[in-house]
Amino acid sequence: MITQQFHTVGQVAVLAGVTVRTLHHYDRIGLLVPSERSEQGYRLYDYGDLERLRQIRLLRELRFSLDAIGQMLDATAYDRRSALVGQRELLRERQERTEKIIFGVDRALTALEEEKEMNRTEMFEGLEEFDHEQYQEEAERRWGHTDAYRESMRRTRRYGKNDWARIKEEGETVMARLADLLADGAQAAGRAAMDLAEEHRCHIDRWFYPCSHGMHRALADMYTADPRFMEYFEKRGQGLATFVQDAIKANAARARSRS
Amino acid sequence: MITQQFHTVGQVAVLAGVTVRTLHHYDRIGLLVPSERSEQGYRLYDYGDLERLRQIRLLRELRFSLDAIGQMLDATAYDRRSALVGQRELLRERQERTEKIIFGVDRALTALEEEKEMNRTEMFEGLEEFDHEQYQEEAERRWGHTDAYRESMRRTRRYGKNDWARIKEEGETVMARLADLLADGAQAAGRAAMDLAEEHRCHIDRWFYPCSHGMHRALADMYTADPRFMEYFEKRGQGLATFVQDAIKANAARARSRS
DNA sequence: CTTGACCCTGACGTAACGTCAGGCTCTACC
DNA sequence: GGTAGAGCCTGACGTTACGTCAGGGTCAAG
C-alpha cells in the first residue's frame, strides 16, 4: 500500500538539502521530472520521485555527471536492488580512498616534524582523479577481479611513455621466451616454463597489481576464456595461450608444495 | 636538508593525477604558482609546490571552491601543522557522513524488500549540501576553539524550525532575566546572577557543544572582545555584556571552589 | 635536420547550477 | 475582502573549474 502524498519543490528542497533551482534544473534536463503537476503548474513530487532524487544525490556525491546518472537510472537492465547494492559498493570504496588520504595527511605530518620530504608517489594516493567512464564501461562487463583491475588502473596511470616502453618490453621478452619454449616442444610443467611463469607473475606484481599465485591462476584461466587475451597469445604462437596457462598452474602448484 | 628537484607540468600532472590544463589554471588564478620558471618559460615545481598541490586536491575533494582554498592556504595565521590536523578532522567527518549514506542505502534496501516506504527525513541523511561558507568564514578568523565550533555546526545542522524557535526562546529567557537583574542593580557575583550564568552554560552544553566552565569563561571573554556579540548584548541592556561576563566568571570560580 | 613528445599562451566551449527579473497563487491577518 | 508575504512559475544571463582546440616554440633521438 503506497501512500500518495505529494510534496512541492520547496518541501523537497528542504528535505533533500538542495536548492529549488537544482530541482528546476533536474526537471528541465529530464533527470527528475515530478510525476505530477498541480492545476496551477506547481511541481508535485511523490515517494518514487524522492527515492530517485536520493539516488541522484548519492551518485552526485560520488562525482558522477548528471548525464551518467541519467543513463544509469534509466538503463533498460536497471534493477533497483542490484543498483542499491552497487551504490553501497561504491561508497565502501570511497571510504577506503578517504582512509588513504588520511594516511597521506599523517605522513605529511610526520614529514613536517622530521623535516623530511614525503615520497612523491605516495603523496597523492587517493587523490587522483578517478576515470569514471572507464570504470563504467570496462568494469561493467568483463574482468571479474575488480580490485586488481582498479589497482592496476591506479598504478598505470602514473607511468610515463618511457615507463610504458620499458615495461612492455620486459613483458614481451618473457612471452617471447615462452613462445620459444613452446616452439622447441618443451613441457609446460617443466622447470624452464615454470620459471618463466614465475617471472611473468613478478612482472605483473611489480608493475600492475599485487599478484599472488592464486590471482595468477585466475589470470591464466582468463587467457583462454577472454577473446581479447586469446588474440594476443595466438598472434605470437599457436597454442601459446593454453601453454602459458598450464605453465602458470604448474608454477602455482610448485609454489604451494614448497611452502 | 632539502633536495632541490624540479618537475615539469607533465610530470606533476602524472604524479598528482590531474591534467596539465588544471595546473595552468591554478597558475593563472594564482592558486599554485610554480616557484621557478626555466629559461624557456617552462613551469618548474619543487617539493613545496607539490605539497601545496596535495592540500589543494585534498580540499577540492572535500568540495571547497578554489577561491576558498586559496584563502585558507594563504591565511596570515596559516600554520602548517594545525592545517594538516584540521584536514584530517574534515576527512574523518566525511567518513562519518559516508557511513550515514551507506546506512541510508541499507534502509532503502530493506524498505524495498518489505515494500514499505522510507522515512522521509532519514532518507537524505549525509547527503545534504554542507554550507562551506559558514564553516570557512567563521572558523577562519575568530572563535579560536575550533573543535567546539565544529561540534556546534554538527549538532545544529539537524535542528528543525521548531527546535530553533524553542532553543532560541530558551536562550532569550535567560538573557532577559539577566538583563532584569542588571536593571535592578544586582551584583554580577551575586547568587542569582551566578545561577543564571550556570543556566546559560547548561543551555549551550545541551544544544550546541560540550561546554565546561573553562570554555564558558573563554566564551565570556569573547562577549566583550567580539563586536558581534557586543552588539547583541548592548541591544538588550547597556553594560549587559560585561555584567554577563562577570557573572560567568563568578559562577566558574564558585564551581571550582566547590570541587 | 626532421620527427615526436612536451611546453607555451590565448580563446572559446561546457556542466551544473546561482542569481535576478517579471509575474501568478495561496494563506493569513486586519 | 483586500493586501502583505511567502511560495510557485518561466526565461535568461552569470559563474566556477576546468575541457578542448589553435598556433607556435623546445628538445632529445635518430
Coordinates of C-alpha atoms (C1' of nucleotides) in Angstrom, one line a residue:
Chain A
M1 CA 0.0 0.0 0.0
I2 CA 1.6 3.2 -1.1
T3 CA 0.5 6.5 0.4
Q4 CA 0.1 9.0 -2.3
Q5 CA 1.5 12.1 -0.7
F6 CA 2.9 14.9 -2.7
H7 CA 5.5 17.5 -2.0
T8 CA 6.2 20.8 -3.6
V9 CA 9.6 22.0 -4.7
G10 CA 10.2 23.9 -1.6
Q11 CA 9.5 21.0 0.7
V12 CA 11.6 18.6 -1.4
A13 CA 14.4 21.1 -1.4
V14 CA 14.4 21.3 2.5
L15 CA 14.1 17.5 2.8
A16 CA 17.0 16.7 0.4
G17 CA 19.1 19.7 1.2
V18 CA 19.2 21.1 -2.3
T19 CA 18.0 24.3 -3.8
V20 CA 14.8 24.8 -5.7
R21 CA 16.8 25.8 -8.7
T22 CA 18.5 22.4 -8.6
L23 CA 15.1 20.7 -8.8
H24 CA 14.1 23.0 -11.7
H25 CA 17.3 22.1 -13.4
Y26 CA 16.8 18.3 -13.0
D27 CA 13.3 18.8 -14.3
R28 CA 14.4 20.7 -17.4
I29 CA 17.1 18.2 -18.4
G30 CA 14.7 15.3 -17.8
L31 CA 16.7 13.8 -15.0
L32 CA 14.0 14.1 -12.4
V33 CA 10.6 15.0 -13.8
P34 CA 8.0 15.3 -11.0
S35 CA 5.3 12.7 -11.5
E36 CA 2.5 15.2 -11.1
R37 CA 1.7 18.9 -11.7
S38 CA -1.0 20.8 -9.9
E39 CA -3.7 22.7 -11.7
Q40 CA -1.5 25.8 -11.5
G41 CA 1.6 24.1 -12.8
Y42 CA 3.2 23.6 -9.4
R43 CA 5.6 20.6 -9.4
L44 CA 4.4 17.7 -7.3
Y45 CA 6.8 15.0 -6.2
D46 CA 5.8 11.6 -4.8
Y47 CA 7.7 9.0 -2.9
G48 CA 9.2 7.4 -6.1
D49 CA 10.5 10.8 -7.1
L50 CA 12.1 11.3 -3.7
E51 CA 13.8 7.9 -3.9
R52 CA 15.1 8.7 -7.3
L53 CA 16.4 12.1 -6.1
R54 CA 18.1 10.3 -3.2
Q55 CA 20.0 8.1 -5.7
I56 CA 20.8 11.1 -7.9
R57 CA 22.3 13.0 -4.9
L58 CA 24.2 9.9 -3.8
L59 CA 25.7 9.4 -7.2
R60 CA 26.5 13.1 -7.5
E61 CA 28.2 13.0 -4.2
L62 CA 30.4 10.3 -5.8
R63 CA 31.1 12.8 -8.7
F64 CA 29.2 11.2 -11.4
S65 CA 27.9 13.6 -14.0
L66 CA 24.2 14.2 -14.3
D67 CA 24.4 12.7 -17.7
A68 CA 26.0 9.5 -16.5
I69 CA 23.5 9.3 -13.6
G70 CA 20.6 9.6 -16.0
Q71 CA 21.9 6.7 -18.1
M72 CA 22.4 4.5 -15.0
L73 CA 19.0 5.2 -13.6
D74 CA 17.3 4.8 -16.9
A75 CA 19.2 1.7 -18.1
T76 CA 16.9 -0.9 -19.5
A77 CA 18.5 -3.5 -17.3
Y78 CA 18.0 -1.4 -14.3
D79 CA 17.2 -3.4 -11.3
R80 CA 16.6 -1.4 -8.1
R81 CA 18.1 -4.0 -5.8
S82 CA 21.3 -4.5 -7.6
A83 CA 21.6 -0.8 -8.2
L84 CA 21.4 -0.2 -4.4
V85 CA 24.0 -2.9 -3.8
G86 CA 26.3 -1.4 -6.4
Q87 CA 25.9 2.0 -4.7
R88 CA 26.9 0.6 -1.4
E89 CA 29.9 -0.9 -3.0
L90 CA 30.9 2.5 -4.4
L91 CA 30.5 4.1 -1.0
R92 CA 32.7 1.5 0.6
E93 CA 35.3 2.2 -2.0
R94 CA 35.2 5.8 -1.2
Q95 CA 35.7 5.1 2.4
E96 CA 38.9 3.2 1.5
R97 CA 40.0 6.1 -0.6
T98 CA 39.4 8.6 2.2
E99 CA 41.3 6.4 4.5
K100 CA 44.2 6.5 2.2
I101 CA 44.0 10.3 2.0
I102 CA 44.0 10.4 5.8
F103 CA 47.1 8.2 5.7
G104 CA 48.7 10.8 3.4
V105 CA 47.9 13.6 5.8
D106 CA 49.5 11.6 8.6
R107 CA 52.6 11.0 6.6
A108 CA 52.7 14.7 5.8
L109 CA 52.6 15.5 9.5
T110 CA 55.5 13.2 10.3
A111 CA 57.4 14.5 7.4
L112 CA 56.9 18.0 8.6
E113 CA 58.0 17.1 12.1
E114 CA 61.1 15.3 11.0
E115 CA 61.8 18.0 8.4
K116 CA 61.9 15.4 5.7
E117 CA 60.2 15.2 2.4
M118 CA 57.4 12.9 1.5
N119 CA 57.7 10.2 -1.0
R120 CA 56.4 11.8 -4.2
T121 CA 54.4 8.8 -5.4
E122 CA 52.7 8.2 -2.1
M123 CA 51.9 11.8 -1.8
F124 CA 48.7 11.8 -3.9
E125 CA 47.4 8.4 -3.0
G126 CA 43.6 8.5 -3.0
L127 CA 43.5 12.0 -4.5
E128 CA 43.9 11.1 -8.2
E129 CA 41.0 11.8 -10.5
F130 CA 39.2 8.6 -11.0
D131 CA 38.2 7.9 -14.5
H132 CA 34.5 7.1 -14.2
E133 CA 33.9 6.4 -17.8
Q134 CA 36.5 3.6 -18.0
Y135 CA 35.2 2.3 -14.7
Q136 CA 31.7 2.2 -16.1
E137 CA 32.4 0.7 -19.5
E138 CA 35.1 -1.8 -18.7
A139 CA 34.4 -3.0 -15.2
E140 CA 30.8 -3.4 -16.2
R141 CA 31.2 -6.4 -18.5
R142 CA 34.3 -8.5 -18.0
W143 CA 37.4 -9.0 -15.9
G144 CA 35.6 -10.0 -12.8
H145 CA 38.5 -9.3 -10.4
T146 CA 37.7 -5.7 -9.9
D147 CA 40.1 -5.0 -7.1
A148 CA 43.0 -6.0 -9.1
Y149 CA 41.7 -4.1 -12.0
R150 CA 41.3 -0.9 -10.1
E151 CA 44.7 -1.2 -8.5
S152 CA 46.1 -1.7 -12.0
M153 CA 44.4 1.4 -13.2
R154 CA 45.7 3.4 -10.3
R155 CA 49.3 2.4 -10.8
T156 CA 49.5 2.5 -14.5
R157 CA 48.1 6.0 -14.7
R158 CA 51.4 7.2 -13.2
Y159 CA 53.5 5.6 -15.9
G160 CA 55.1 7.9 -18.5
K161 CA 55.9 7.0 -22.0
N162 CA 59.3 5.7 -21.2
D163 CA 58.0 3.6 -18.4
W164 CA 55.5 2.0 -20.7
A165 CA 58.1 1.2 -23.3
R166 CA 60.3 -0.5 -20.7
I167 CA 57.5 -2.4 -19.1
K168 CA 56.1 -3.5 -22.3
E169 CA 59.5 -4.7 -23.5
E170 CA 60.0 -6.6 -20.3
G171 CA 56.7 -8.3 -20.7
E172 CA 57.3 -9.1 -24.4
T173 CA 60.6 -10.7 -23.5
V174 CA 59.0 -13.1 -21.1
M175 CA 56.4 -14.0 -23.7
A176 CA 58.9 -14.4 -26.5
R177 CA 60.9 -16.9 -24.3
L178 CA 57.8 -18.8 -23.5
A179 CA 56.9 -18.9 -27.2
D180 CA 60.4 -20.2 -27.9
L181 CA 60.0 -23.0 -25.4
L182 CA 56.7 -23.9 -27.0
A183 CA 58.3 -24.0 -30.4
D184 CA 61.1 -26.2 -29.1
G185 CA 58.4 -28.7 -27.9
A186 CA 59.2 -28.1 -24.2
Q187 CA 56.9 -29.2 -21.4
A188 CA 54.5 -26.6 -19.9
A189 CA 55.1 -28.2 -16.5
G190 CA 58.8 -28.3 -17.0
R191 CA 61.3 -26.3 -15.0
A192 CA 62.1 -23.7 -17.6
A193 CA 58.4 -22.9 -18.3
M194 CA 57.5 -22.7 -14.7
D195 CA 60.4 -20.3 -14.1
L196 CA 59.2 -18.1 -16.9
A197 CA 55.7 -18.2 -15.5
E198 CA 57.1 -17.0 -12.2
E199 CA 58.9 -14.2 -13.9
H200 CA 55.6 -13.3 -15.5
R201 CA 53.9 -13.2 -12.2
C202 CA 56.6 -11.0 -10.7
H203 CA 56.3 -8.7 -13.7
I204 CA 52.7 -8.1 -13.1
D205 CA 53.2 -7.8 -9.3
R206 CA 55.8 -5.2 -9.7
W207 CA 54.2 -3.1 -12.4
F208 CA 50.4 -3.6 -12.2
Y209 CA 48.9 -5.0 -9.0
P210 CA 49.8 -7.4 -6.2
C211 CA 49.6 -10.8 -7.9
S212 CA 49.5 -13.9 -5.7
H213 CA 49.8 -17.3 -7.2
G214 CA 46.0 -17.7 -6.8
M215 CA 45.4 -14.5 -8.7
H216 CA 47.9 -15.6 -11.3
R217 CA 46.0 -18.8 -11.8
A218 CA 42.7 -16.9 -12.2
L219 CA 44.5 -14.7 -14.8
A220 CA 45.7 -17.8 -16.6
D221 CA 42.1 -19.0 -16.9
M222 CA 41.2 -15.7 -18.4
Y223 CA 43.9 -16.1 -21.0
T224 CA 41.8 -18.8 -22.6
A225 CA 38.4 -17.5 -21.7
D226 CA 38.6 -13.9 -22.9
P227 CA 38.9 -13.4 -26.6
R228 CA 40.9 -10.3 -26.2
F229 CA 43.7 -12.2 -24.5
M230 CA 43.4 -15.2 -26.8
E231 CA 44.2 -13.0 -29.8
Y232 CA 47.2 -11.6 -28.1
F233 CA 48.7 -15.0 -27.5
E234 CA 47.8 -16.7 -30.7
K235 CA 49.5 -13.9 -32.6
R236 CA 52.8 -15.0 -31.2
G237 CA 52.5 -18.7 -31.2
Q238 CA 49.7 -21.1 -31.9
G239 CA 48.5 -22.8 -28.7
L240 CA 50.6 -20.3 -26.6
A241 CA 47.6 -19.3 -24.5
T242 CA 47.0 -22.8 -23.2
F243 CA 50.7 -23.4 -22.9
V244 CA 51.1 -20.3 -20.7
Q245 CA 48.0 -21.3 -18.8
D246 CA 49.5 -24.7 -18.0
A247 CA 52.9 -23.3 -17.1
I248 CA 51.3 -20.8 -14.7
K249 CA 49.2 -23.5 -13.0
A250 CA 52.3 -25.8 -12.7
N251 CA 54.2 -22.9 -11.2
A252 CA 51.5 -22.2 -8.7
A253 CA 51.3 -25.8 -7.7
R254 CA 55.1 -25.9 -7.2
A255 CA 55.0 -22.8 -5.0
R256 CA 52.3 -24.4 -2.9
S257 CA 54.1 -27.6 -2.5
R258 CA 57.2 -25.8 -1.3
S259 CA 55.6 -23.9 1.4
Chain B
M1 CA 68.5 19.4 4.0
I2 CA 66.1 19.8 1.2
T3 CA 66.8 18.4 -2.2
Q4 CA 66.0 21.0 -4.9
Q5 CA 64.5 18.8 -7.5
F6 CA 62.1 20.3 -10.1
H7 CA 59.2 18.8 -12.0
T8 CA 57.6 20.0 -15.2
V9 CA 53.8 20.3 -15.6
G10 CA 53.6 16.9 -17.3
Q11 CA 55.4 15.2 -14.5
V12 CA 53.4 16.9 -11.8
A13 CA 50.2 16.0 -13.7
V14 CA 51.1 12.3 -13.7
L15 CA 52.1 12.4 -10.1
A16 CA 49.0 14.1 -8.8
G17 CA 46.6 12.6 -11.3
V18 CA 45.4 15.9 -12.7
T19 CA 45.6 17.4 -16.2
V20 CA 48.1 19.9 -17.4
R21 CA 45.3 22.3 -18.0
T22 CA 44.4 22.1 -14.4
L23 CA 47.9 23.2 -13.4
H24 CA 47.8 26.0 -16.0
H25 CA 44.5 27.1 -14.5
Y26 CA 45.8 27.1 -10.9
D27 CA 48.8 29.1 -12.1
R28 CA 46.7 31.7 -13.8
I29 CA 44.4 32.3 -10.9
G30 CA 47.4 32.4 -8.6
L31 CA 46.4 29.4 -6.5
L32 CA 49.5 27.4 -7.3
V33 CA 52.3 29.4 -9.0
P34 CA 55.3 27.3 -9.7
S35 CA 58.3 28.6 -7.7
E36 CA 60.5 28.5 -10.7
R37 CA 60.4 29.0 -14.5
S38 CA 63.0 27.7 -16.9
E39 CA 64.8 29.9 -19.4
Q40 CA 62.2 29.0 -21.9
G41 CA 59.3 29.7 -19.7
Y42 CA 58.6 26.1 -18.7
R43 CA 56.9 25.8 -15.3
L44 CA 59.1 24.2 -12.7
Y45 CA 57.5 22.8 -9.5
D46 CA 59.5 22.0 -6.3
Y47 CA 58.6 20.0 -3.3
G48 CA 56.8 22.8 -1.6
D49 CA 54.7 23.3 -4.7
L50 CA 53.8 19.6 -4.7
E51 CA 52.8 19.7 -1.0
R52 CA 50.6 22.7 -1.7
L53 CA 49.0 20.9 -4.6
R54 CA 48.4 18.0 -2.4
Q55 CA 46.5 20.2 0.0
I56 CA 44.6 21.8 -2.8
R57 CA 43.5 18.5 -4.2
L58 CA 42.5 17.3 -0.8
L59 CA 40.3 20.3 -0.1
R60 CA 38.9 20.1 -3.6
E61 CA 38.0 16.5 -2.9
L62 CA 36.1 17.9 0.0
R63 CA 34.2 20.3 -2.3
F64 CA 35.8 23.6 -1.3
S65 CA 35.9 26.1 -4.0
L66 CA 39.3 27.1 -5.4
D67 CA 38.7 30.6 -4.0
A68 CA 38.1 29.3 -0.5
I69 CA 41.1 27.0 -0.7
G70 CA 43.3 29.9 -1.7
Q71 CA 42.1 31.9 1.3
M72 CA 42.7 29.1 3.6
L73 CA 46.2 28.3 2.4
D74 CA 47.2 32.0 2.2
A75 CA 45.6 33.0 5.6
T76 CA 48.1 35.1 7.5
A77 CA 47.6 32.9 10.6
Y78 CA 48.3 29.8 8.5
D79 CA 50.2 27.2 10.4
R80 CA 51.1 24.0 8.5
R81 CA 50.7 21.7 11.4
S82 CA 47.3 22.8 12.5
A83 CA 46.1 23.0 8.9
L84 CA 47.0 19.3 8.4
V85 CA 45.3 18.4 11.7
G86 CA 42.2 20.3 10.6
Q87 CA 42.2 18.5 7.2
R88 CA 42.4 15.1 8.9
E89 CA 39.4 16.2 11.0
L90 CA 37.4 17.1 7.9
L91 CA 38.3 13.7 6.4
R92 CA 37.1 11.9 9.5
E93 CA 33.9 13.8 9.3
R94 CA 33.5 12.7 5.8
Q95 CA 34.0 9.1 6.8
E96 CA 31.1 9.5 9.2
R97 CA 28.9 11.1 6.6
T98 CA 29.7 8.3 4.1
E99 CA 28.8 5.8 6.8
K100 CA 25.4 7.5 7.2
I101 CA 24.8 7.4 3.5
I102 CA 25.5 3.7 3.4
F103 CA 23.1 3.3 6.3
G104 CA 20.5 5.1 4.1
V105 CA 21.2 2.7 1.2
D106 CA 20.6 -0.2 3.6
R107 CA 17.4 1.2 4.8
A108 CA 16.3 1.7 1.2
L109 CA 17.1 -2.0 0.6
T110 CA 15.0 -3.2 3.4
A111 CA 12.2 -0.8 2.5
L112 CA 12.3 -2.2 -1.0
E113 CA 12.1 -5.8 0.2
E114 CA 9.3 -5.1 2.7
E115 CA 7.6 -3.0 0.1
K116 CA 7.4 -0.1 2.6
E117 CA 8.4 3.5 2.2
M118 CA 11.4 5.1 3.8
N119 CA 11.1 7.7 6.4
R120 CA 11.3 10.9 4.5
T121 CA 13.6 12.7 6.9
E122 CA 16.1 9.9 7.3
M123 CA 16.2 9.5 3.6
F124 CA 18.7 12.1 2.8
E125 CA 20.9 11.8 5.8
G126 CA 24.5 12.6 4.9
L127 CA 23.5 13.8 1.5
E128 CA 22.6 17.4 2.3
E129 CA 24.7 20.2 0.9
F130 CA 27.1 21.3 3.6
D131 CA 27.4 25.0 3.9
H132 CA 31.1 25.6 3.4
E133 CA 30.9 29.3 3.6
Q134 CA 29.7 29.4 7.1
Y135 CA 32.3 26.9 8.1
Q136 CA 35.1 28.8 6.5
E137 CA 34.4 32.4 7.2
E138 CA 33.6 31.9 10.8
A139 CA 36.2 29.3 11.6
E140 CA 38.9 31.3 9.9
R141 CA 39.1 34.4 12.0
R142 CA 37.5 34.1 15.4
W143 CA 36.3 31.6 17.9
G144 CA 39.7 30.0 18.5
H145 CA 38.1 26.9 19.9
T146 CA 37.6 25.2 16.6
D147 CA 36.6 21.9 18.0
A148 CA 33.6 23.4 19.8
Y149 CA 32.7 25.3 16.7
R150 CA 32.6 22.2 14.6
E151 CA 30.7 20.2 17.1
S152 CA 28.2 23.1 17.2
M153 CA 27.8 23.1 13.5
R154 CA 27.4 19.3 13.5
R155 CA 24.6 19.4 16.0
T156 CA 22.8 22.5 14.9
R157 CA 22.6 21.3 11.3
R158 CA 20.0 18.7 12.5
Y159 CA 17.7 21.2 14.2
G160 CA 14.4 21.9 12.5
K161 CA 12.5 25.1 12.6
N162 CA 10.6 24.3 15.7
D163 CA 13.8 23.3 17.5
W164 CA 15.3 26.6 16.7
A165 CA 12.4 28.5 17.9
R166 CA 12.4 26.6 21.2
I167 CA 16.1 26.8 21.7
K168 CA 16.2 30.5 20.9
E169 CA 13.4 31.3 23.2
E170 CA 15.1 29.3 26.0
G171 CA 18.3 31.4 25.4
E172 CA 16.4 34.6 25.3
T173 CA 14.7 33.9 28.6
V174 CA 17.9 33.5 30.4
M175 CA 19.3 36.7 28.9
A176 CA 16.1 38.6 29.7
R177 CA 16.4 37.5 33.3
L178 CA 20.0 38.6 33.4
A179 CA 19.0 41.9 31.9
D180 CA 16.4 42.3 34.6
L181 CA 19.0 41.6 37.3
L182 CA 21.2 44.2 35.8
A183 CA 18.4 46.8 35.7
D184 CA 17.6 46.1 39.3
G185 CA 21.2 46.9 40.2
A186 CA 22.0 43.3 41.4
Q187 CA 25.6 42.1 41.8
A188 CA 27.2 40.2 39.0
A189 CA 28.9 38.0 41.5
G190 CA 25.7 37.5 43.4
R191 CA 23.8 34.2 43.8
A192 CA 21.0 35.0 41.4
A193 CA 23.4 36.1 38.6
M194 CA 25.6 33.1 39.1
D195 CA 22.7 30.7 38.9
L196 CA 21.6 32.3 35.7
A197 CA 25.1 32.0 34.3
E198 CA 25.1 28.4 35.1
E199 CA 21.8 28.0 33.4
H200 CA 23.3 29.7 30.4
R201 CA 26.2 27.3 30.4
C202 CA 23.9 24.3 30.5
H203 CA 21.8 25.7 27.7
I204 CA 24.9 25.8 25.5
D205 CA 26.1 22.4 26.7
R206 CA 22.8 20.8 25.8
W207 CA 22.0 22.4 22.5
F208 CA 25.4 23.4 20.9
Y209 CA 28.5 21.8 22.2
P210 CA 30.1 20.4 25.4
C211 CA 30.7 23.5 27.5
S212 CA 32.9 23.2 30.5
H213 CA 33.3 26.1 33.0
G214 CA 36.7 26.9 31.3
M215 CA 35.1 27.0 27.9
H216 CA 32.3 29.1 29.4
R217 CA 34.9 31.6 30.7
A218 CA 36.6 31.8 27.3
L219 CA 33.1 32.5 25.8
A220 CA 32.5 35.2 28.3
D221 CA 35.8 36.9 27.3
M222 CA 34.5 36.9 23.7
Y223 CA 31.3 38.6 24.7
T224 CA 33.3 41.8 25.3
A225 CA 36.0 41.2 22.7
D226 CA 33.9 40.4 19.7
P227 CA 31.8 43.3 18.3
R228 CA 29.2 40.9 17.0
F229 CA 28.5 39.6 20.5
M230 CA 28.8 43.1 22.0
E231 CA 26.0 44.4 19.8
Y232 CA 23.7 41.5 20.8
F233 CA 24.1 42.3 24.4
E234 CA 24.0 46.0 24.3
K235 CA 20.8 45.9 22.4
R236 CA 19.0 44.4 25.4
G237 CA 20.7 46.3 28.2
Q238 CA 23.5 48.7 28.5
G239 CA 26.6 47.1 30.0
L240 CA 25.0 43.7 29.8
A241 CA 27.9 42.2 28.1
T242 CA 30.3 42.9 30.9
F243 CA 27.7 42.0 33.5
V244 CA 27.2 38.6 32.0
Q245 CA 30.9 38.2 31.6
D246 CA 31.4 38.9 35.3
A247 CA 28.6 36.6 36.3
I248 CA 30.0 33.7 34.3
K249 CA 33.4 34.1 35.8
A250 CA 32.0 34.2 39.3
N251 CA 30.0 31.1 38.6
A252 CA 33.1 29.3 37.3
A253 CA 35.0 30.3 40.3
R254 CA 32.2 29.1 42.6
A255 CA 32.2 25.7 40.7
R256 CA 35.9 25.3 41.2
S257 CA 35.8 26.2 44.9
R258 CA 33.2 23.6 45.4
S259 CA 35.1 20.7 43.8
Chain C
dC1 C1' 67.6 18.2 -39.9
dT2 C1' 63.4 16.3 -39.1
dT3 C1' 60.2 13.9 -36.1
dG4 C1' 57.7 13.2 -32.0
dA5 C1' 56.9 14.2 -27.3
dC6 C1' 56.4 18.4 -24.4
dC7 C1' 56.0 23.0 -23.4
dC8 C1' 53.7 27.8 -24.0
dT9 C1' 49.7 31.3 -24.5
dG10 C1' 45.2 32.7 -25.9
dA11 C1' 40.4 31.8 -26.7
dC12 C1' 36.2 29.6 -26.9
dG13 C1' 33.1 25.6 -25.0
dT14 C1' 30.7 23.1 -21.2
dA15 C1' 28.4 21.3 -16.9
dA16 C1' 25.7 22.3 -13.1
dC17 C1' 23.9 25.2 -11.1
dG18 C1' 23.4 30.6 -8.9
dT19 C1' 21.1 34.7 -9.4
dC20 C1' 17.9 38.1 -10.8
dA21 C1' 13.5 39.7 -13.3
dG22 C1' 8.7 39.7 -14.1
dG23 C1' 4.6 37.6 -12.9
dC24 C1' 0.9 34.2 -10.9
dT25 C1' -1.1 31.8 -6.3
dC26 C1' -2.3 31.0 -1.8
dT27 C1' -2.8 31.6 3.1
dA28 C1' -3.3 35.0 6.8
dC29 C1' -4.4 38.8 9.1
dC30 C1' -6.6 43.2 9.7
Chain D
dG1 C1' -12.3 41.5 1.2
dG2 C1' -8.1 43.4 0.2
dT3 C1' -3.4 43.3 0.8
dA4 C1' 1.0 41.6 2.5
dG5 C1' 4.2 37.9 2.5
dA6 C1' 5.7 33.5 1.4
dG7 C1' 5.9 30.2 -2.4
dC8 C1' 5.5 28.9 -7.1
dC9 C1' 6.4 29.7 -12.3
dT10 C1' 9.4 30.6 -16.6
dG11 C1' 13.1 32.8 -19.0
dA12 C1' 17.7 34.5 -19.3
dC13 C1' 22.2 35.7 -18.2
dG14 C1' 26.3 34.9 -14.8
dT15 C1' 29.9 31.8 -12.6
dT16 C1' 33.1 28.1 -11.4
dA17 C1' 36.5 24.9 -12.9
dC18 C1' 38.1 23.3 -15.9
dG19 C1' 38.0 20.7 -21.4
dT20 C1' 39.3 21.4 -25.9
dC21 C1' 41.4 23.2 -29.9
dA22 C1' 44.6 26.5 -32.4
dG23 C1' 49.1 28.3 -33.4
dG24 C1' 53.6 28.1 -32.3
dG25 C1' 58.3 27.4 -29.7
dT26 C1' 61.8 23.4 -27.4
dC27 C1' 64.5 19.4 -27.1
dA28 C1' 66.5 14.7 -27.4
dA29 C1' 66.9 11.0 -30.7
dG30 C1' 67.8 9.1 -35.0

